[in-house]
CSV table of C-alpha atoms and ligand atoms in Angstrom, one decimal:
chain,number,residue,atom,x,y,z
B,1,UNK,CA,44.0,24.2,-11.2
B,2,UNK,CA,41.3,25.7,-9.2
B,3,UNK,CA,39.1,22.9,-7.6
B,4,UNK,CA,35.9,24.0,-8.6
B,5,UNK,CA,33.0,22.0,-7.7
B,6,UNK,CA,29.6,22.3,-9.6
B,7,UNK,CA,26.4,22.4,-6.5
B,8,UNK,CA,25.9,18.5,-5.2
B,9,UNK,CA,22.5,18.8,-6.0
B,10,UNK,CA,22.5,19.5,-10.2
B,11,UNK,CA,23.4,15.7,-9.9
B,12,UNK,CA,19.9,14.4,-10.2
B,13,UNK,CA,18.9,17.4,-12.2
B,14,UNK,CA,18.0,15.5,-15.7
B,15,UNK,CA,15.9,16.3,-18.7
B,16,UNK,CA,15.6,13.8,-21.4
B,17,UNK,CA,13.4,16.5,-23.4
B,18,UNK,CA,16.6,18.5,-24.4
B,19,UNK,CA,18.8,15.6,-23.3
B,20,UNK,CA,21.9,13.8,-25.1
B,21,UNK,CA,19.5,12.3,-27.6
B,22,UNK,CA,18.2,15.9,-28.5
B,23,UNK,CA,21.3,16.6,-29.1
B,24,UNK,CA,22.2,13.8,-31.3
B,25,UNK,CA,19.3,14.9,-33.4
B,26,UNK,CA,20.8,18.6,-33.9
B,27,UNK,CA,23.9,16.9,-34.7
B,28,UNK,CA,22.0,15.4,-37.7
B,29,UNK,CA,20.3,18.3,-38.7
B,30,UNK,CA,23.2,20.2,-38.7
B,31,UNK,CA,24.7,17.4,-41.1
B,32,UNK,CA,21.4,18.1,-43.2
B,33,UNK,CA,19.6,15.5,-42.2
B,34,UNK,CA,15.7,15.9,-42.2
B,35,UNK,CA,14.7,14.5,-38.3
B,36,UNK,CA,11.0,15.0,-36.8
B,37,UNK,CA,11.6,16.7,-33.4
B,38,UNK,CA,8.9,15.1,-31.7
B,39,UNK,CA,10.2,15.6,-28.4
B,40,UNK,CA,8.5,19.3,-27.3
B,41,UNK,CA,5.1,20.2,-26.6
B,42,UNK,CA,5.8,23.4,-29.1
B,43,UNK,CA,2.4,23.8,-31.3
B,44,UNK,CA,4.1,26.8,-33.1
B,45,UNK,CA,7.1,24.6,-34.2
B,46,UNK,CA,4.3,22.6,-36.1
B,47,UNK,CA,2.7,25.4,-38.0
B,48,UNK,CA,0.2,26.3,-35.1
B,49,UNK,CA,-0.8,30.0,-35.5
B,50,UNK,CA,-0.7,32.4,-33.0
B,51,UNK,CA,-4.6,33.5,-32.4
B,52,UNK,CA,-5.6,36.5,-34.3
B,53,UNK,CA,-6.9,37.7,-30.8
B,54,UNK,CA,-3.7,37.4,-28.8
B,55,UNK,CA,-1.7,39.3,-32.3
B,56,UNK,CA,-3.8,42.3,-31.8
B,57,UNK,CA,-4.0,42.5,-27.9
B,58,UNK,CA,-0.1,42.5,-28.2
B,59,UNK,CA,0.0,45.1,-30.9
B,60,UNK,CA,-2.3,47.4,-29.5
B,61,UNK,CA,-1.5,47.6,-25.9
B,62,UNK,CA,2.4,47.3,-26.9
B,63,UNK,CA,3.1,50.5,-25.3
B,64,UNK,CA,1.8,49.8,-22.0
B,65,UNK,CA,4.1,46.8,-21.7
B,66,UNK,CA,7.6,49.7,-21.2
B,67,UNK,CA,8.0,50.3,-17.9
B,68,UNK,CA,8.4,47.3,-15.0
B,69,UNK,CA,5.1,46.6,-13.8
B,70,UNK,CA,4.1,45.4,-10.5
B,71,UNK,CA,5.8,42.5,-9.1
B,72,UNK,CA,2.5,39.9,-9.3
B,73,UNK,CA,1.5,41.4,-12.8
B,74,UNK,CA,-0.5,43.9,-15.0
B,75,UNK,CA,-3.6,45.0,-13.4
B,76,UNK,CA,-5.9,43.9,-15.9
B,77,UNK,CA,-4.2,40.3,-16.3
B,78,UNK,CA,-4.6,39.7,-12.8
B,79,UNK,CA,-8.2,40.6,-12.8
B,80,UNK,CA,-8.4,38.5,-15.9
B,81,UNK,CA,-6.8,35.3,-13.9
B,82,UNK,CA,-8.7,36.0,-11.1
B,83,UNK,CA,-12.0,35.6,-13.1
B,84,UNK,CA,-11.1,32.5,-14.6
B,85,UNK,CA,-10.2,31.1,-11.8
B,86,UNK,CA,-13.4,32.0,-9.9
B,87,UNK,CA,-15.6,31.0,-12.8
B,88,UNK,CA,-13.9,27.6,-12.5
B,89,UNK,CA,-15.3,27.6,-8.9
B,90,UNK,CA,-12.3,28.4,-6.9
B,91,UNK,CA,-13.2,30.7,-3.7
B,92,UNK,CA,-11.7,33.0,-1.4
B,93,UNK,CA,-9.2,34.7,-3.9
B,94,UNK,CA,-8.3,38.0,-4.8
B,95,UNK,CA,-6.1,39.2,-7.0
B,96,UNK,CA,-3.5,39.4,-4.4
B,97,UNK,CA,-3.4,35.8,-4.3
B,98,UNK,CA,-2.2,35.5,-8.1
B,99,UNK,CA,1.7,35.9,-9.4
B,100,UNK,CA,2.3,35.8,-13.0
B,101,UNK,CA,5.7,35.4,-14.6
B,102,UNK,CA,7.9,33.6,-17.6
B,103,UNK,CA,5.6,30.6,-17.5
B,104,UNK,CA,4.3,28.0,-15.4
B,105,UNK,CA,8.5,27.3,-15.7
B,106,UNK,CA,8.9,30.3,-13.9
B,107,UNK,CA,6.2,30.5,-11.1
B,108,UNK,CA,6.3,26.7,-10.6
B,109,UNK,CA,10.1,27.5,-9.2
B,110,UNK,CA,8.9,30.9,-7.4
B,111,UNK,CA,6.5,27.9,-5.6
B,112,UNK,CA,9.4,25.0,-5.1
B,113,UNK,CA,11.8,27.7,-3.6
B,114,UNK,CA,9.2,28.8,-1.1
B,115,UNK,CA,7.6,25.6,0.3
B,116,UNK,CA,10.6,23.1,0.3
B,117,UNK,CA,13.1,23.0,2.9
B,118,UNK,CA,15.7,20.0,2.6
B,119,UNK,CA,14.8,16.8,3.4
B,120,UNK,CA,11.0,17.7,2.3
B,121,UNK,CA,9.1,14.8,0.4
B,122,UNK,CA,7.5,16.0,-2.4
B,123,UNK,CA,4.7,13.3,-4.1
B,124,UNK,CA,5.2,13.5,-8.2
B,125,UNK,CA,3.4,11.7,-10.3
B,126,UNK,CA,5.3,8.8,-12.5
B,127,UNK,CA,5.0,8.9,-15.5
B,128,UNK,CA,6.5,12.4,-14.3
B,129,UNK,CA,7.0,15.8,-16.2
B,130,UNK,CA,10.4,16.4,-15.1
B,131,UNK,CA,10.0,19.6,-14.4
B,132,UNK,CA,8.5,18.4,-10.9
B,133,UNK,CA,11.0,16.3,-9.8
B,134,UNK,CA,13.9,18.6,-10.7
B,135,UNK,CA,12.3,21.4,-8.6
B,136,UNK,CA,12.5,19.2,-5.8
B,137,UNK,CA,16.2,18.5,-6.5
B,138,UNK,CA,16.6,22.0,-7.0
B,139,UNK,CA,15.3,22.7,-3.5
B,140,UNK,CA,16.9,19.7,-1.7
B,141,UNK,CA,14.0,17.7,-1.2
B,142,UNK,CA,12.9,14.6,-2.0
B,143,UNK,CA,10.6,13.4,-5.2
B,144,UNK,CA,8.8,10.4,-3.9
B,145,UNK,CA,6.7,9.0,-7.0
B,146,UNK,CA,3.4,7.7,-7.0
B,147,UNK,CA,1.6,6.1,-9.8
B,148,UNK,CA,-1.0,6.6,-12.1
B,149,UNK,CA,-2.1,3.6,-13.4
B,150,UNK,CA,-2.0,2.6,-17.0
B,151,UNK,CA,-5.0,-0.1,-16.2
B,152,UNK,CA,-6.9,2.5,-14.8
B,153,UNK,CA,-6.7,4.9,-18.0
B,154,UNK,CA,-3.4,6.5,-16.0
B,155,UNK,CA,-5.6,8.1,-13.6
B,156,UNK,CA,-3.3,8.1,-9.9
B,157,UNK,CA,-3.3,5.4,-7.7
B,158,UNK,CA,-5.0,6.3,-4.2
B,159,UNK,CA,-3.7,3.6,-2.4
B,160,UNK,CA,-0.2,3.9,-4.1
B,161,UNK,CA,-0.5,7.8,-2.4
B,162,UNK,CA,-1.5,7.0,0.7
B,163,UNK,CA,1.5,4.4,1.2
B,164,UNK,CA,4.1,6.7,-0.1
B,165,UNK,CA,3.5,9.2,2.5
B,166,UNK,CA,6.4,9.9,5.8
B,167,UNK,CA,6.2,12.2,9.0
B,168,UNK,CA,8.4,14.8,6.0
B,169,UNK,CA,5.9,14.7,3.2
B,170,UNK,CA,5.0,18.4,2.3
B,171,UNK,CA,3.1,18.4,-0.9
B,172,UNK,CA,1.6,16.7,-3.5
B,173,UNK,CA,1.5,17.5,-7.5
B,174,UNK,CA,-1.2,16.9,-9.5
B,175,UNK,CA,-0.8,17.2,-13.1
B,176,UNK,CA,-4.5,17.3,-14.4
B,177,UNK,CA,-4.8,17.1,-18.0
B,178,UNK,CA,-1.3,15.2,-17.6
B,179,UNK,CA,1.6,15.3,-19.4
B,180,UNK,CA,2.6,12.6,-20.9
B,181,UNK,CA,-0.5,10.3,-20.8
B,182,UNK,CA,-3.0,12.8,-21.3
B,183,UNK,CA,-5.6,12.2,-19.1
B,184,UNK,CA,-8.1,13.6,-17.3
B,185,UNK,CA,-8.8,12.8,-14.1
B,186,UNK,CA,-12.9,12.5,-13.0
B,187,UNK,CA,-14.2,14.4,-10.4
B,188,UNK,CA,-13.4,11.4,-7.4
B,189,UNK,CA,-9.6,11.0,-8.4
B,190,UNK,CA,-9.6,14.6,-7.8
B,191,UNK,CA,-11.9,14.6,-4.5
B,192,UNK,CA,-9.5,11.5,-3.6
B,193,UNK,CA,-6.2,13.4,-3.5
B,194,UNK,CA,-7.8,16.9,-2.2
B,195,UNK,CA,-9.0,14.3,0.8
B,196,UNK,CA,-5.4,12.7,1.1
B,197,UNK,CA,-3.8,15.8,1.1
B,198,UNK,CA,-6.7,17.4,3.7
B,199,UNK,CA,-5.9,14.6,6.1
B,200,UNK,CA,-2.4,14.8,6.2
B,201,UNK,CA,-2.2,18.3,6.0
B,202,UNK,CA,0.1,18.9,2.4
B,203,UNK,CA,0.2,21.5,0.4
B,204,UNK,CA,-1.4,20.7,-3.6
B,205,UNK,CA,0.1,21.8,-5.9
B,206,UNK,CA,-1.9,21.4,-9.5
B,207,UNK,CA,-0.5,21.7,-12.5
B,208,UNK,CA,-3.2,22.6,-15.2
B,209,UNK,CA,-1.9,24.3,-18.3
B,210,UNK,CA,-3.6,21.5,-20.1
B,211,UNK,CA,-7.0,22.7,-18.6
B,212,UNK,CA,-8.5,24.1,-21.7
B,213,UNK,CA,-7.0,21.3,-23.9
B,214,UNK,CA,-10.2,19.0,-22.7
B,215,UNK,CA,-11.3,16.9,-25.9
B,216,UNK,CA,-14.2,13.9,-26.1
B,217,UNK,CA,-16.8,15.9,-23.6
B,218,UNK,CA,-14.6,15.1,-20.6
B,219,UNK,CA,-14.6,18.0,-18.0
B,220,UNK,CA,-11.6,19.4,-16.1
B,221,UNK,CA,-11.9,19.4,-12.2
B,222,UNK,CA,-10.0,22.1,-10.6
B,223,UNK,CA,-8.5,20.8,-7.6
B,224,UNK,CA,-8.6,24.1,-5.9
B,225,UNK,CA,-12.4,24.4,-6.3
B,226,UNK,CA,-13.0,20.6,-4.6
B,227,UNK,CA,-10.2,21.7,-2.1
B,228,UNK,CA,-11.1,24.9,-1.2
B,229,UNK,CA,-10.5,24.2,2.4
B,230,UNK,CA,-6.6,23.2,2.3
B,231,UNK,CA,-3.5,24.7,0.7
B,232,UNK,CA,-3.2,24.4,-2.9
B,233,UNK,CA,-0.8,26.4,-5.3
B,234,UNK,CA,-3.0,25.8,-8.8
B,235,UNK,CA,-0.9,26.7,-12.0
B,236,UNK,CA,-1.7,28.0,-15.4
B,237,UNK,CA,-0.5,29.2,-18.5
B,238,UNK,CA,-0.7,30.3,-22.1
B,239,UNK,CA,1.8,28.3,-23.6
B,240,UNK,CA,-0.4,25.5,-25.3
B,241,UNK,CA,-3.9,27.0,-25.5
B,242,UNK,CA,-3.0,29.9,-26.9
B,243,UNK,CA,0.5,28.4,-28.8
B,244,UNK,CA,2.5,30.9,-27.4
B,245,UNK,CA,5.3,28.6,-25.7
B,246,UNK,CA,7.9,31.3,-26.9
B,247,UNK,CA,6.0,34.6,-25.3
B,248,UNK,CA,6.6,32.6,-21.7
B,249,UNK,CA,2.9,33.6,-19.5
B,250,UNK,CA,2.6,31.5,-17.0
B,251,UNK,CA,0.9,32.3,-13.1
B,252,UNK,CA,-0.2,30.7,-9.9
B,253,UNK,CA,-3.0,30.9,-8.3
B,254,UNK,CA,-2.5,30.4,-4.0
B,255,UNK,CA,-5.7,29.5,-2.4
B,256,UNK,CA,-6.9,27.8,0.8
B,257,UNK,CA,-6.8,28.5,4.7
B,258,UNK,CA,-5.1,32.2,5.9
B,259,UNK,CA,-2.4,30.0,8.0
B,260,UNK,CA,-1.1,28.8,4.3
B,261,UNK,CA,-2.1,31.6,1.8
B,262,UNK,CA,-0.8,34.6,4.1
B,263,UNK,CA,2.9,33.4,5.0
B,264,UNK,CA,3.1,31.9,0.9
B,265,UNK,CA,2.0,35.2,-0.9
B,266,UNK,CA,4.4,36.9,1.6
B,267,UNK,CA,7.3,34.9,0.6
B,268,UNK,CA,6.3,34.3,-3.0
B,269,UNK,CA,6.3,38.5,-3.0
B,270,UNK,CA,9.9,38.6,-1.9
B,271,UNK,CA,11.4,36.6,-4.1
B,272,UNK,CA,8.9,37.3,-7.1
B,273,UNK,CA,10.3,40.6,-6.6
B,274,UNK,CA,14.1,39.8,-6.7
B,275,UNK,CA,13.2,39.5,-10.5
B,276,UNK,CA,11.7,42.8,-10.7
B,277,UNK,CA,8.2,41.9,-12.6
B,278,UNK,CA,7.3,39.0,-15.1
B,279,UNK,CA,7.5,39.6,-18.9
B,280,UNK,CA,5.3,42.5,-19.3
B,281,UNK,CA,4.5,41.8,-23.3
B,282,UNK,CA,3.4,38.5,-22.7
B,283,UNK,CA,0.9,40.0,-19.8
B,284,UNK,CA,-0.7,41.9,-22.2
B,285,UNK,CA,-2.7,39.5,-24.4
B,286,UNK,CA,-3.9,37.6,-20.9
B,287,UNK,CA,-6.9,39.6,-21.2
B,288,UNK,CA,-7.8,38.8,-24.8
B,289,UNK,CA,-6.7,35.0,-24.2
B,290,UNK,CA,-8.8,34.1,-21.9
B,291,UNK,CA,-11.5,35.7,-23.0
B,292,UNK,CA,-11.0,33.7,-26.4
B,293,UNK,CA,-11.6,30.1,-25.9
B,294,UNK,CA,-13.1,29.6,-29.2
B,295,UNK,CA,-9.6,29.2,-31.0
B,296,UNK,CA,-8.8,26.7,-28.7
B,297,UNK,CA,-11.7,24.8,-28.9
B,298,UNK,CA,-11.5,24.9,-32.8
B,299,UNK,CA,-8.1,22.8,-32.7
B,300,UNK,CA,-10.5,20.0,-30.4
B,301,UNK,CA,-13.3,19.1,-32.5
B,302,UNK,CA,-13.8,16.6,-35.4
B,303,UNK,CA,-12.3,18.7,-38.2
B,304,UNK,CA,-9.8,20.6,-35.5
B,305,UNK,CA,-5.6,19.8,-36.1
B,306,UNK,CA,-5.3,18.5,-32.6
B,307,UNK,CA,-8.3,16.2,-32.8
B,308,UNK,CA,-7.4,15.4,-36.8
B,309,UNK,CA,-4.4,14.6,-35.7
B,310,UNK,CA,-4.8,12.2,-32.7
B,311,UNK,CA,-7.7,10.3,-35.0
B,312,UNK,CA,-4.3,10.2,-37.5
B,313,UNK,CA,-2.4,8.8,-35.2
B,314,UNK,CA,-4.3,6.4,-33.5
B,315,UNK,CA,-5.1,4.7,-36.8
B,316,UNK,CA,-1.6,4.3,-37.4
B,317,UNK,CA,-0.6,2.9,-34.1
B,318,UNK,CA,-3.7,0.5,-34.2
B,319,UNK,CA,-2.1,-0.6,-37.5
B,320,UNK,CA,1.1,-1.3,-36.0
B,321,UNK,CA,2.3,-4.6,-33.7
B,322,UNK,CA,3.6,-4.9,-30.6
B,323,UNK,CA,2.3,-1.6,-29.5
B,324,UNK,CA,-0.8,-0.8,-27.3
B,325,UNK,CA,-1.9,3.2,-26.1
B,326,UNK,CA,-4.6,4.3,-23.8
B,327,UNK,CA,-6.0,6.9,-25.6
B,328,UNK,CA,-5.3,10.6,-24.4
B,329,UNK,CA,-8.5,13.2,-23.8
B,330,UNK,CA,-6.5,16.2,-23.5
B,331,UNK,CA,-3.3,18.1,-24.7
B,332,UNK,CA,-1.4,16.8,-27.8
B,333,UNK,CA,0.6,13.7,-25.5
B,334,UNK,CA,0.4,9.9,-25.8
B,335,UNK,CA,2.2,7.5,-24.0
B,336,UNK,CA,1.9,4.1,-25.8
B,337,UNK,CA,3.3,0.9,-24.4
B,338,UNK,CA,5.8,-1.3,-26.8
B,339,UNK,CA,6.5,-4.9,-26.3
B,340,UNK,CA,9.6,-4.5,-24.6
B,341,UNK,CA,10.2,-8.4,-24.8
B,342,UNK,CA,9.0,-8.7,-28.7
B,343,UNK,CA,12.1,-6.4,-29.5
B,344,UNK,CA,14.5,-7.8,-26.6
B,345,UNK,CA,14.5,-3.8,-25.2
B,346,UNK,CA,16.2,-3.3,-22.2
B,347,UNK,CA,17.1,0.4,-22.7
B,348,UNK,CA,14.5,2.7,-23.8
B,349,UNK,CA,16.8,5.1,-24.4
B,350,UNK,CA,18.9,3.3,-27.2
B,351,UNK,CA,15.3,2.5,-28.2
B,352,UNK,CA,14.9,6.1,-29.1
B,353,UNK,CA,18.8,6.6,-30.1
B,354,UNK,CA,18.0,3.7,-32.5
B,355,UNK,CA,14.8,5.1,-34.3
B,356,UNK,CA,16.3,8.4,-34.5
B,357,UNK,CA,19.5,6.9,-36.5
B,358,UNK,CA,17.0,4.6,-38.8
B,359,UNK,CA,13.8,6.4,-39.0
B,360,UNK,CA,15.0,10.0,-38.1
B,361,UNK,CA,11.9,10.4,-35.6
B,362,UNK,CA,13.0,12.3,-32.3
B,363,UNK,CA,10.6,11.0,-29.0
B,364,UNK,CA,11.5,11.0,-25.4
B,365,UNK,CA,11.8,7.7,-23.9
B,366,UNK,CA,9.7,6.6,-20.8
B,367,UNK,CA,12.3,6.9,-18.6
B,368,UNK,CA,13.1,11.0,-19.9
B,369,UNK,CA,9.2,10.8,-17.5
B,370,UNK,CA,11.2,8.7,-14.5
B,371,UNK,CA,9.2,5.5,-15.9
B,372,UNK,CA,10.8,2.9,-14.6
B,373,UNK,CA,10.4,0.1,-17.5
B,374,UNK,CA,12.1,0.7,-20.9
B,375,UNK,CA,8.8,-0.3,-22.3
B,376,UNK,CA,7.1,3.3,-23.0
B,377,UNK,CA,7.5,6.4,-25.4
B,378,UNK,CA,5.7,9.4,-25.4
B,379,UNK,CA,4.6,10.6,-28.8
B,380,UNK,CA,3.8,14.3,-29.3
B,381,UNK,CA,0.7,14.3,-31.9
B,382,UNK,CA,1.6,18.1,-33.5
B,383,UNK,CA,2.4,17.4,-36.5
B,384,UNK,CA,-0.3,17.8,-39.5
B,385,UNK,CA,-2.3,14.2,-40.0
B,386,UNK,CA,-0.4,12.9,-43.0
B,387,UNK,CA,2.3,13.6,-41.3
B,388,UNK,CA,1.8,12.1,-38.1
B,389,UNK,CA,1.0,8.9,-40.1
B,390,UNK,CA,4.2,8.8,-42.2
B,391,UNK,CA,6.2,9.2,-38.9
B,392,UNK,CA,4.2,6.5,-36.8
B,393,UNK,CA,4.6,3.9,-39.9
B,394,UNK,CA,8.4,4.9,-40.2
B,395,UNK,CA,8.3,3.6,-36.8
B,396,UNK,CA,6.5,0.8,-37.6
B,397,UNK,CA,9.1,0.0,-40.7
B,398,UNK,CA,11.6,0.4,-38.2
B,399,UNK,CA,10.7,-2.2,-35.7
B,400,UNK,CA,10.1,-4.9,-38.3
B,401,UNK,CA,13.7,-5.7,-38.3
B,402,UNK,CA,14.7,-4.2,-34.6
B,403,UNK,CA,16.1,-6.7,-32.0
B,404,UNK,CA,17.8,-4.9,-29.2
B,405,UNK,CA,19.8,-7.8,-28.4
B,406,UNK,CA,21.9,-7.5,-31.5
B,407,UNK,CA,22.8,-3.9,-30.9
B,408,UNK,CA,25.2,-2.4,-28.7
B,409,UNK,CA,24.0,-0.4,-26.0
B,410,UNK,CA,25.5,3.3,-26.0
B,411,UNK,CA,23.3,5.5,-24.1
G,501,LIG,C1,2.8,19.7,-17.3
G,501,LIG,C2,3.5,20.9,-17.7
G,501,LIG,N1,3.8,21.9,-16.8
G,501,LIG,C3,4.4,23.0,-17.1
G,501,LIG,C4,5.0,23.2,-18.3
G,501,LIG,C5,5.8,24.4,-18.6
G,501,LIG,O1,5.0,25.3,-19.3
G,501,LIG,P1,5.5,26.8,-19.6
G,501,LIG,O2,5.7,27.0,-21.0
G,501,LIG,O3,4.3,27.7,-19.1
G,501,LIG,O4,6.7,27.1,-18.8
G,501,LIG,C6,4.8,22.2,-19.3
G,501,LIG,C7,5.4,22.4,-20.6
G,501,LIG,O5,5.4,21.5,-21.5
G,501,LIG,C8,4.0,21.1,-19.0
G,501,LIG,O6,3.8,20.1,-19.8
């Protein structure tokens, strides 16, 4: 037999999200068992409906979408990004410094591929999308973690930066609104890692699809508008606001001195254009998206599904023992704390395996987000109120009887 060796590096490429306990739930669904899939950020999976303004951008502009388009994206999208941006205060763009493509998926690894070389440290915040840290593995670097603090409402921990960083640290990620915890971080967290990153000179790159998923009054800091003097790649997408996860629009926005944007843009050209153009269907409605925030900010307010249904669940959880939340003020995430030692849990993961079997409720365990304690879970508040509420007091149900140490530990 041929001996046929998959690339050393998919080694440490993980994702708990559609990992082996995903796919123990399809395995009961296919066996006709009703399980909650908690374990996407996927509004539309819960009923969400697409926004009457992004149907009929789509349908009338349909025929523009034919032929390739440019390389960075439809004219009018780009112009359309470009304003946003600049209304959020970011300076000394054009349109040339914006790429769209198949989500932030997509543009995040046009990004990675460019600016890591191998043996690069890349700073990722823990509790981490995995997304980040797989993009490093991807490119041969390194993802050094850094908190964010669960004592300081998860907001990143300067000090923790600052002592993670080597002579081969190249970058930093922000992920403002954050997934999982969901928080957003005040103007000085923001100022605080622009600063680290201005001193040492590294590259930002900030992660902000949750930016118009802002609930409670809190305001999103762009951390290309406070940094408008250093390198940051700042990236954005229609996935959650407008609940078209499926359609895949996603861009980046390069900003900062000519010695980073000039050489990046270049580079991000070539190999943006090794995939010929982004989705030109989903670059239609960008226009029409971004110009309509107010079905977004319907979903936010008292009376709105994504505020109903955080109020739902945080009633539930505060009902329940042995678990403790800070409370999220943006996107749809939570990531409460159990009482590890209550339940005698050493794996989170059989912790999830287990409620999935009993309760039928799919979640990704804290360590699917590289957390290194099997002592967090992050619950995805999409489905409708009532709903949320059954599956948080299934849970509840579930650990009146659970003691880990009786159980054998599979996964
Ligand atoms: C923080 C973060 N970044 C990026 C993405 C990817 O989004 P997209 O659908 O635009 O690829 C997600 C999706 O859940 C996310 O949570």
């Amino acid at each position: 037999m041929f001996d046929f060796k998959i690339a050393a590096r998919m080694k440490a490429v993980h994702s708990d999200i559609r990992g082996p306990i995903f796919e123990e739930a399809n395995k009961m669904t296919q066996q006709g068992i009703r399980v909650t899939k908690l374990n996407t950020g996927n509004p539309a999976a819960f009923g969400f409906e697409l926004p009457e303004s992004v149907r009929r951008s789509l349908m009338e502009n349909i025929d523009k979408a034919v032929p390739y388009c440019d390389v960075k994206g439809m004219p009018d999208s780009l112009r359309a990004i470009y304003d946003y941006h600049t209304t959020k205060g970011v300076q000394g763009i054009t349109t040339e410094s914006i790429f769209i493509g198949n989500g932030v998926s997509e543009v995040a690894s046009l990004a990675a591929t460019v600016l890591f070389d191998s043996g690069d440290e890349v700073l990722i915040p823990v509790p981490s999308y995995s997304m980040w840290t797989n993009l490093a593995f991807m490119a041969d670097a390194k993802p050094v973690l850094y908190l964010c603090d669960e004592k300081s409402d998860w907001y990143p921990d300067l000090d923790d930066i600052r002592s993670k960083i080597t002579p081969k640290t190249k970058a930093i990620v922000i992920i403002n609104p954050n997934n999982p915890t969901g928080a957003v971080y005040p103007r000085e967290i923001v100022e605080g890692i622009v600063q680290i990153a201005r001193e040492n000179n590294l590259v930002l790159l900030a992660d902000e699809i949750y930016d118009r998923l802002v609930m409670d009054g809190f305001v999103h800091y762009a951390a290309a508008a406070i940094g408008h003097d250093i390198p940051v790649i700042t990236l954005n997408g229609l996935s959650k606001s407008h609940i078209i996860c499926g359609f895949r629009c996603g861009w980046m926005v390069v900003s900062g001195p000519d010695w980073f944007t000039v050489p990046t843009i270049e580079a991000i050209q070539k190999i943006a254009a090794m995939r010929l153009c982004g989705n030109a269907l989903t670059q239609l409605v960008i226009p029409a998206a971004l110009e309509d925030n107010s079905s977004t900010r319907a979903m936010l307010e008292p009376g709105g599904r994504i505020y109903e249904q955080r109020r739902a669940t945080f009633e539930a959880l505060d009902r329940m023992v042995g678990i403790s939340y800070v409370p999220n003020h943006a996107s749809f995430y939570l990531f409460p704390r159990i009482d590890a030692k209550k339940y005698n849990i050493v794996s989170d993961r059989q912790f999830a395996l287990d409620v999935l079997h009993a309760a039928h409720v799919l979640f990704v365990p804290g360590s699917g987000f590289d957390w290194p304690t099997p002592d967090h879970f992050r619950l995805v508040m999409l489905p409708e109120p009532n709903e949320i509420s059954r599956v948080v007091s299934d849970i509840a149900k579930f650990l009146e009887t659970y003691d880990q140490s009786a159980k054998d530990i599979v996964i």
